[in-house]
Short mmCIF file of C-alpha atoms in Angstrom, two decimals:
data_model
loop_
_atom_site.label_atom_id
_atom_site.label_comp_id
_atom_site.label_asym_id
_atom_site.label_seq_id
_atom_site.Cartn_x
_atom_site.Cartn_y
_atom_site.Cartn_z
CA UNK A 1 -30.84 158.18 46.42
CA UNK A 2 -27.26 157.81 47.01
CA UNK A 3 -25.28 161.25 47.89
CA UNK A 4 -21.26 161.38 47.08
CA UNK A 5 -20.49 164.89 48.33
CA UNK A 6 -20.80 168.09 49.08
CA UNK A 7 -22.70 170.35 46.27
CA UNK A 8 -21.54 171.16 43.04
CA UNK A 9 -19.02 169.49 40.70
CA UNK A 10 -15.98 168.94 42.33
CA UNK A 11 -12.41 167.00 41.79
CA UNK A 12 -13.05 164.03 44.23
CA UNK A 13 -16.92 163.65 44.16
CA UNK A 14 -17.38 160.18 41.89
CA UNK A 15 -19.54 161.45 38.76
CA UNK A 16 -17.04 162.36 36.13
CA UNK A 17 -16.56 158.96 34.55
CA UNK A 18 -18.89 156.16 33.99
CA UNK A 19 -17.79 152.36 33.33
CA UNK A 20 -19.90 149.27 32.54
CA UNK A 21 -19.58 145.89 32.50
CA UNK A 22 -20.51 145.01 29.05
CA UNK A 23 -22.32 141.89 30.68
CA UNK A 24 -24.10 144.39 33.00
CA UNK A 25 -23.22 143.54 35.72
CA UNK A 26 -21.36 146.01 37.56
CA UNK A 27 -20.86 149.76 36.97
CA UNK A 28 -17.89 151.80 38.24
CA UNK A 29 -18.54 155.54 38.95
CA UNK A 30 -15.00 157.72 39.45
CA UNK A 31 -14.08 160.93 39.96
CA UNK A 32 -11.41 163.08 37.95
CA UNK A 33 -9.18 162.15 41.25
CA UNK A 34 -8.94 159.98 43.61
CA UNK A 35 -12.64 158.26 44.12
CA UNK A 36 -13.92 155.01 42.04
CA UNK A 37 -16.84 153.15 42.57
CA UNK A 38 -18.33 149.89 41.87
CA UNK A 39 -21.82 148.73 42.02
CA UNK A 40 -23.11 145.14 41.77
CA UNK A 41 -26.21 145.36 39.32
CA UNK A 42 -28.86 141.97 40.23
CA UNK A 43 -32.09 141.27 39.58
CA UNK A 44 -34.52 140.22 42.33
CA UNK A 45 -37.24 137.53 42.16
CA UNK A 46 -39.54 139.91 40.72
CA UNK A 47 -36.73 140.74 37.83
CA UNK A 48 -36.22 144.05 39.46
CA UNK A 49 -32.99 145.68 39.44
CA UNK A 50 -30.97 145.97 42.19
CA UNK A 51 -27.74 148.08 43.19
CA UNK A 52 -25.13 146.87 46.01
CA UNK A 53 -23.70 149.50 48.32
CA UNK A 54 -20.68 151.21 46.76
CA UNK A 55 -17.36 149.38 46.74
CA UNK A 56 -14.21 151.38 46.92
CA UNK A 57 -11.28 150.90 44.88
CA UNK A 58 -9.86 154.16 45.63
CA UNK A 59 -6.00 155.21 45.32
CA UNK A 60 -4.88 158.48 46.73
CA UNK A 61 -2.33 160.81 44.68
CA UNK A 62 -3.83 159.53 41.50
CA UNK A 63 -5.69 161.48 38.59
CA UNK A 64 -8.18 159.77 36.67
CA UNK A 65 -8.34 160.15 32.38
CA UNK A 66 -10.95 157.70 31.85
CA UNK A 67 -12.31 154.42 32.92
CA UNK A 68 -14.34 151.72 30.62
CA UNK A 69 -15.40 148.28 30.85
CA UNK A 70 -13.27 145.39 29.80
CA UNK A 71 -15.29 142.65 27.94
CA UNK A 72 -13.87 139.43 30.09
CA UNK A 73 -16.69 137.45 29.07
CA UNK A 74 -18.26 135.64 32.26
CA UNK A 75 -14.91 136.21 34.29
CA UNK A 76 -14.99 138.18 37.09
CA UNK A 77 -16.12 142.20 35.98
CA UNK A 78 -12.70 144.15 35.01
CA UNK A 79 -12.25 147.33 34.32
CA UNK A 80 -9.89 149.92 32.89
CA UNK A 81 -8.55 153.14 34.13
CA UNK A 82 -6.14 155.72 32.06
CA UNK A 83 -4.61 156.93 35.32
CA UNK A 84 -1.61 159.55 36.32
CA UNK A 85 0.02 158.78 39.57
CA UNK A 86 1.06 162.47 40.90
CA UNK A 87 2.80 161.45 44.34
CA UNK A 88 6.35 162.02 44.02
CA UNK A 89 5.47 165.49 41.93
CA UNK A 90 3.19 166.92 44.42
CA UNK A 91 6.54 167.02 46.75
CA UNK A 92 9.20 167.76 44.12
CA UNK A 93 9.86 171.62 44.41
CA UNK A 94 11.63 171.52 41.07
CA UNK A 95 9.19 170.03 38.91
CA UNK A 96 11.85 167.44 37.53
CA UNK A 97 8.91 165.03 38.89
CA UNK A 98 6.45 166.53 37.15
CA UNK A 99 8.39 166.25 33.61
CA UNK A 100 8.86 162.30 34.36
CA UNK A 101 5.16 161.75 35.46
CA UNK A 102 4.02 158.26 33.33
CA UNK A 103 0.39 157.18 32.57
CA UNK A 104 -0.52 154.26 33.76
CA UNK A 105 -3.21 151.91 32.39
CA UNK A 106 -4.82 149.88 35.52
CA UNK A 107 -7.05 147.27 35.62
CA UNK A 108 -9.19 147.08 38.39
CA UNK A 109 -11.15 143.11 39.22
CA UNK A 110 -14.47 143.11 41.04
CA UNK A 111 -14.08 140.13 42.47
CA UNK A 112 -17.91 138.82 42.52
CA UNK A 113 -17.37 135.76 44.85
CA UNK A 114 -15.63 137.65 47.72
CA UNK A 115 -17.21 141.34 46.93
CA UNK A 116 -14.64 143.43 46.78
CA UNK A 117 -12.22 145.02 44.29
CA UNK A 118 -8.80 144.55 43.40
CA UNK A 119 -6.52 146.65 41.54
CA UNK A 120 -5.24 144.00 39.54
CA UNK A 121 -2.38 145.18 38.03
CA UNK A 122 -0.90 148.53 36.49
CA UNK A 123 1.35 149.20 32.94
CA UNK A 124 3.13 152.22 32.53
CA UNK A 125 2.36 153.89 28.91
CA UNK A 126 4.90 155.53 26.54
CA UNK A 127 2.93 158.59 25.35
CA UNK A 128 0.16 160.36 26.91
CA UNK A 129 -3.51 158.97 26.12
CA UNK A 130 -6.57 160.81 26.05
CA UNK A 131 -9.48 158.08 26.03
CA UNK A 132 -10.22 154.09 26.27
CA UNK A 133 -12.07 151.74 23.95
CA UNK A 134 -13.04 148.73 24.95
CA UNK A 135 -12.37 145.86 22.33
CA UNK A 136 -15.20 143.78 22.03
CA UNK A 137 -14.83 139.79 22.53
CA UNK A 138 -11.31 140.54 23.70
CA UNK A 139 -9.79 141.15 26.76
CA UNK A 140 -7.68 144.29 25.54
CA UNK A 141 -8.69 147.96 25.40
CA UNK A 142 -6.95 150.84 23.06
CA UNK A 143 -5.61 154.01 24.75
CA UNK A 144 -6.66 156.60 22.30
CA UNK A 145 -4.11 159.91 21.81
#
């Protein structure tokens, strides 16, 4: 049994959002801010499954929308994240930050051969997004308004 926090549902305890590989295998767990994730899913001799310790891929200032899977075939496990980086709002008095905040949609890489994550790389959106969909046999994913 793995414990992420203190009790109760709260803003930085990983739960909110589940992503999986759809080749199974790797899972990324975040929370609505902050915290994500990633497990390495195996099976042992005995075809057993089997979960690595948490990996972080964790990026402060940052709200999460949603998170899913990219289908990358057998590449290295990727996934997506409809994210909203707060930084420069949080010390903006005027709000003028606030108003300008962009969406972001960032890939994150598990990299499988040197076990850790990367955040691979990050495109601002125009308009604001509600949810992902993964596109299967692609490596694209639709940000649903």
């Amino acid at each position: 049994m793995e414990t992420f926090g203190k009790s109760g549902c709260r803003r930085i305890v990983p739960g909110q959002y589940l992503a999986v590989d759809p080749k199974g295998r790797a899972v990324m767990i975040a929370a609505i801010e902050k915290q994500k994730l990633v497990y390495i899913m195996n099976r042992d001799d005995q075809a057993r499954l089997t979960i690595s310790s948490p990996l972080e891929a964790h990026k402060a200032n940052t709200i999460v929308f949603d998170c899913c899977g990219v289908d990358v075939g057998f590449e290295n496990p990727t996934f997506a994240c409809l994210e909203l980086d707060y930084e420069e709002a949080d010390g903006d008095p005027t709000g003028e930050a606030a108003q300008m905040a962009q969406q972001t949609l960032t890939y994150y890489e598990l990299d499988l051969g040197l076990n850790h994550v990367v955040r691979k790389y990050s495109e601002p959106l125009e308009d604001h997004a509600n949810m992902l969909i993964s596109v299967p046999g692609g490596n694209e994913v639709l940000a649903e308004c």
